[in-house]
Each structure stands twice: as structure tokens, then as C-alpha cells.
Amino acid sequence: MIEKTIGRMPAPGEAVTSGTGRKNSAGTYIVRKAVKYIQENYRNRLTLAVVAEQLFVSQWHLSKLINRYTGNSFSELLNQVRIEEARKLLKDPKRRVGDIAVEVGFSDSAHFCHVFKRQIGISAGEYRNRVMKGLIDEESEEV
């Protein structure tokens, strides 16, 4: 899922034309660094401010770049990474959904369940059931 989002972005060093017509390889570099940081730290309490500080850019600038190059807000991008990891963890039937929610960085399992259903289209429990029955190929995005 996140690979598709990143896949739409130009390769590192490849200049792209922004809406203003100016080339902006620096923007893609910053977004790729932000995504990498999110992927490495999604379990922690992450905010736009934290990631922007790590990349030495303003929150406003990072927010605009993420939206421009991924089509998602910072929180949508963060949730994509977290839900992607949750999908992997849900393959283990011994793990509780609430524990998985906390492990992937959600402080509230109800919020996790809401985000999971909004992104995937079914509840986390139903997703697990379908994976266990072989009705979902956990490598694909299809539900």
C-alpha cells in the first residue's frame, strides 16, 4: 500500500515539475526521507512536528510536500504505514487486536479499529478471519 504511494513519486534525484512549473527534486528527497522516518518510527508517538524537526524543515513545508507528492495528509500517510504493519500482525491468531493496535502505534484500540475499517473496508477481526480462511492474499491489497 505505502509502496504504491511512494511508487507514484519520482526516483531520488529525478527532477519533477511542481504546479508552478519549477523543478523540485529537493521536495521528493524530503518526502522520501519523511516516509523512511515514519516507517522506522511508526510505533512511537509521531506528529508532523516531530518528523519536520528531524528533517530540519517547517511543519507547513513538510505538510505541503507530503500532500503534493503522495496525495495524502501526514496523518493519512502515518496511518497507512501503521495499518500495513497491522495487516501482517493479524496473521497470528493468538495476538489480540487491541495489542496489535498498541504495537503499531495507536494509543486507542477503538481508533485503530475505525482507521482499519476505513482503509481496508472490513474490521480487523473480519480481516483476520478471511486471511485464516485463505480468502485474502495477505500480500495483495485486495479484500
mmCIF file of C-alpha atoms in Angstrom:
data_model
loop_
_atom_site.group_PDB
_atom_site.id
_atom_site.type_symbol
_atom_site.label_atom_id
_atom_site.label_comp_id
_atom_site.label_asym_id
_atom_site.label_seq_id
_atom_site.Cartn_x
_atom_site.Cartn_y
_atom_site.Cartn_z
ATOM 1 C CA MET A 1 0.000 0.000 0.000
ATOM 2 C CA ILE A 2 2.638 2.518 1.015
ATOM 3 C CA GLU A 3 4.830 1.277 -1.839
ATOM 4 C CA LYS A 4 2.107 2.340 -4.281
ATOM 5 C CA THR A 5 2.036 5.781 -2.708
ATOM 6 C CA ILE A 6 5.805 6.066 -2.872
ATOM 7 C CA GLY A 7 5.838 4.489 -6.318
ATOM 8 C CA ARG A 8 3.958 7.492 -7.679
ATOM 9 C CA MET A 9 6.838 9.678 -6.581
ATOM 10 C CA PRO A 10 9.821 10.311 -8.846
ATOM 11 C CA ALA A 11 13.037 8.460 -8.104
ATOM 12 C CA PRO A 12 15.591 10.172 -5.850
ATOM 13 C CA GLY A 13 17.391 12.881 -7.758
ATOM 14 C CA GLU A 14 14.807 12.894 -10.530
ATOM 15 C CA ALA A 15 13.512 16.387 -11.038
ATOM 16 C CA VAL A 16 9.774 16.845 -11.228
ATOM 17 C CA THR A 17 7.765 19.816 -12.246
ATOM 18 C CA SER A 18 5.711 21.318 -9.463
ATOM 19 C CA GLY A 19 2.406 23.063 -10.008
ATOM 20 C CA THR A 20 4.363 26.280 -10.519
ATOM 21 C CA GLY A 21 6.378 24.749 -13.340
ATOM 22 C CA ARG A 22 9.603 24.714 -11.319
ATOM 23 C CA LYS A 23 11.617 21.539 -10.982
ATOM 24 C CA ASN A 24 11.785 20.197 -7.454
ATOM 25 C CA SER A 25 13.976 17.181 -6.737
ATOM 26 C CA ALA A 26 14.540 18.539 -3.216
ATOM 27 C CA GLY A 27 10.839 18.073 -2.479
ATOM 28 C CA THR A 28 10.883 14.401 -3.433
ATOM 29 C CA TYR A 29 14.026 13.909 -1.369
ATOM 30 C CA ILE A 30 12.382 15.430 1.717
ATOM 31 C CA VAL A 31 9.227 13.343 1.298
ATOM 32 C CA ARG A 32 11.223 10.140 0.840
ATOM 33 C CA LYS A 33 13.190 10.941 3.999
ATOM 34 C CA ALA A 34 9.920 11.631 5.840
ATOM 35 C CA VAL A 35 8.429 8.321 4.702
ATOM 36 C CA LYS A 36 11.579 6.467 5.728
ATOM 37 C CA TYR A 37 11.483 8.121 9.149
ATOM 38 C CA ILE A 38 7.799 7.221 9.554
ATOM 39 C CA GLN A 39 8.452 3.606 8.528
ATOM 40 C CA GLU A 40 11.240 3.336 11.088
ATOM 41 C CA ASN A 41 9.365 5.066 13.932
ATOM 42 C CA TYR A 42 5.639 4.423 13.377
ATOM 43 C CA ARG A 43 5.361 2.619 16.724
ATOM 44 C CA ASN A 44 6.232 5.831 18.563
ATOM 45 C CA ARG A 45 4.070 8.870 19.098
ATOM 46 C CA LEU A 46 4.712 10.642 15.823
ATOM 47 C CA THR A 47 3.485 14.051 14.848
ATOM 48 C CA LEU A 48 4.114 16.249 11.873
ATOM 49 C CA ALA A 49 6.153 18.490 14.183
ATOM 50 C CA VAL A 50 8.429 15.622 15.248
ATOM 51 C CA VAL A 51 9.123 14.485 11.683
ATOM 52 C CA ALA A 52 9.623 18.054 10.423
ATOM 53 C CA GLU A 53 12.100 18.703 13.220
ATOM 54 C CA GLN A 54 14.048 15.562 12.307
ATOM 55 C CA LEU A 55 14.260 16.738 8.696
ATOM 56 C CA PHE A 56 15.033 20.365 9.568
ATOM 57 C CA VAL A 57 12.042 21.762 7.688
ATOM 58 C CA SER A 58 8.946 23.607 8.831
ATOM 59 C CA GLN A 59 5.755 21.694 9.568
ATOM 60 C CA TRP A 60 3.922 23.741 6.968
ATOM 61 C CA HIS A 61 6.507 22.937 4.280
ATOM 62 C CA LEU A 62 6.589 19.221 5.090
ATOM 63 C CA SER A 63 2.798 19.027 5.135
ATOM 64 C CA LYS A 64 2.561 20.661 1.709
ATOM 65 C CA LEU A 65 5.259 18.396 0.248
ATOM 66 C CA ILE A 66 3.687 15.210 1.602
ATOM 67 C CA ASN A 67 0.315 16.213 0.224
ATOM 68 C CA ARG A 68 1.757 17.228 -3.151
ATOM 69 C CA TYR A 69 3.813 14.090 -3.720
ATOM 70 C CA THR A 70 1.679 11.398 -2.077
ATOM 71 C CA GLY A 71 -1.826 12.823 -2.307
ATOM 72 C CA ASN A 72 -2.243 12.154 1.415
ATOM 73 C CA SER A 73 -2.017 14.187 4.568
ATOM 74 C CA PHE A 74 0.673 13.399 7.136
ATOM 75 C CA SER A 75 -1.813 11.546 9.355
ATOM 76 C CA GLU A 76 -3.145 9.518 6.411
ATOM 77 C CA LEU A 77 0.401 8.537 5.482
ATOM 78 C CA LEU A 78 1.239 7.579 9.068
ATOM 79 C CA ASN A 79 -1.960 5.545 9.360
ATOM 80 C CA GLN A 80 -1.199 3.752 6.074
ATOM 81 C CA VAL A 81 2.150 2.623 7.446
ATOM 82 C CA ARG A 82 0.593 1.522 10.740
ATOM 83 C CA ILE A 83 -2.280 -0.371 9.106
ATOM 84 C CA GLU A 84 0.106 -2.044 6.663
ATOM 85 C CA GLU A 85 2.068 -3.419 9.627
ATOM 86 C CA ALA A 86 -1.128 -4.370 11.467
ATOM 87 C CA ARG A 87 -2.211 -6.459 8.480
ATOM 88 C CA LYS A 88 0.977 -8.508 8.845
ATOM 89 C CA LEU A 89 0.496 -8.958 12.586
ATOM 90 C CA LEU A 90 -3.145 -10.005 12.203
ATOM 91 C CA LYS A 91 -1.970 -13.239 10.544
ATOM 92 C CA ASP A 92 -1.173 -14.553 14.024
ATOM 93 C CA PRO A 93 -4.497 -15.670 15.556
ATOM 94 C CA LYS A 94 -3.002 -15.701 19.065
ATOM 95 C CA ARG A 95 -2.470 -11.945 19.055
ATOM 96 C CA ARG A 96 -5.262 -9.724 20.295
ATOM 97 C CA VAL A 97 -6.434 -6.893 18.070
ATOM 98 C CA GLY A 98 -6.054 -4.411 20.941
ATOM 99 C CA ASP A 99 -2.446 -5.467 21.499
ATOM 100 C CA ILE A 100 -1.700 -5.119 17.799
ATOM 101 C CA ALA A 101 -3.245 -1.632 17.829
ATOM 102 C CA VAL A 102 -0.864 -0.525 20.572
ATOM 103 C CA GLU A 103 2.117 -2.252 18.961
ATOM 104 C CA VAL A 104 1.656 -0.377 15.677
ATOM 105 C CA GLY A 105 1.398 2.985 17.425
ATOM 106 C CA PHE A 106 -2.271 3.612 18.138
ATOM 107 C CA SER A 107 -2.955 4.719 21.697
ATOM 108 C CA ASP A 108 -6.633 3.781 21.424
ATOM 109 C CA SER A 109 -7.796 0.436 20.021
ATOM 110 C CA ALA A 110 -11.197 1.898 19.082
ATOM 111 C CA HIS A 111 -9.472 4.481 16.897
ATOM 112 C CA PHE A 112 -7.326 1.730 15.378
ATOM 113 C CA CYS A 113 -10.452 -0.279 14.542
ATOM 114 C CA HIS A 114 -12.081 2.782 12.947
ATOM 115 C CA VAL A 115 -8.992 3.591 10.847
ATOM 116 C CA PHE A 116 -8.512 -0.056 9.847
ATOM 117 C CA LYS A 117 -12.097 -0.394 8.651
ATOM 118 C CA ARG A 118 -11.950 2.926 6.788
ATOM 119 C CA GLN A 119 -8.724 1.949 4.977
ATOM 120 C CA ILE A 120 -9.305 -1.751 4.363
ATOM 121 C CA GLY A 121 -13.096 -1.861 4.139
ATOM 122 C CA ILE A 122 -13.651 -4.517 6.799
ATOM 123 C CA SER A 123 -12.920 -4.781 10.508
ATOM 124 C CA ALA A 124 -9.573 -6.059 11.749
ATOM 125 C CA GLY A 125 -11.259 -9.168 13.164
ATOM 126 C CA GLU A 126 -13.015 -9.905 9.883
ATOM 127 C CA TYR A 127 -9.749 -9.309 8.018
ATOM 128 C CA ARG A 128 -8.015 -11.871 10.254
ATOM 129 C CA ASN A 129 -10.835 -14.383 9.724
ATOM 130 C CA ARG A 130 -10.616 -14.018 5.956
ATOM 131 C CA VAL A 131 -6.821 -14.370 5.969
ATOM 132 C CA MET A 132 -7.065 -17.508 8.136
ATOM 133 C CA LYS A 133 -9.639 -18.997 5.727
ATOM 134 C CA GLY A 134 -7.432 -18.174 2.749
ATOM 135 C CA LEU A 135 -9.970 -15.727 1.348
ATOM 136 C CA ILE A 136 -7.457 -12.875 1.338
ATOM 137 C CA ASP A 137 -3.987 -12.958 -0.085
ATOM 138 C CA GLU A 138 -2.201 -11.011 2.640
ATOM 139 C CA GLU A 139 0.429 -9.875 0.132
ATOM 140 C CA SER A 140 -2.142 -8.117 -2.024
ATOM 141 C CA GLU A 141 -4.267 -5.127 -1.191
ATOM 142 C CA GLU A 142 -7.475 -6.805 -2.302
ATOM 143 C CA VAL A 143 -10.020 -7.617 0.379
#
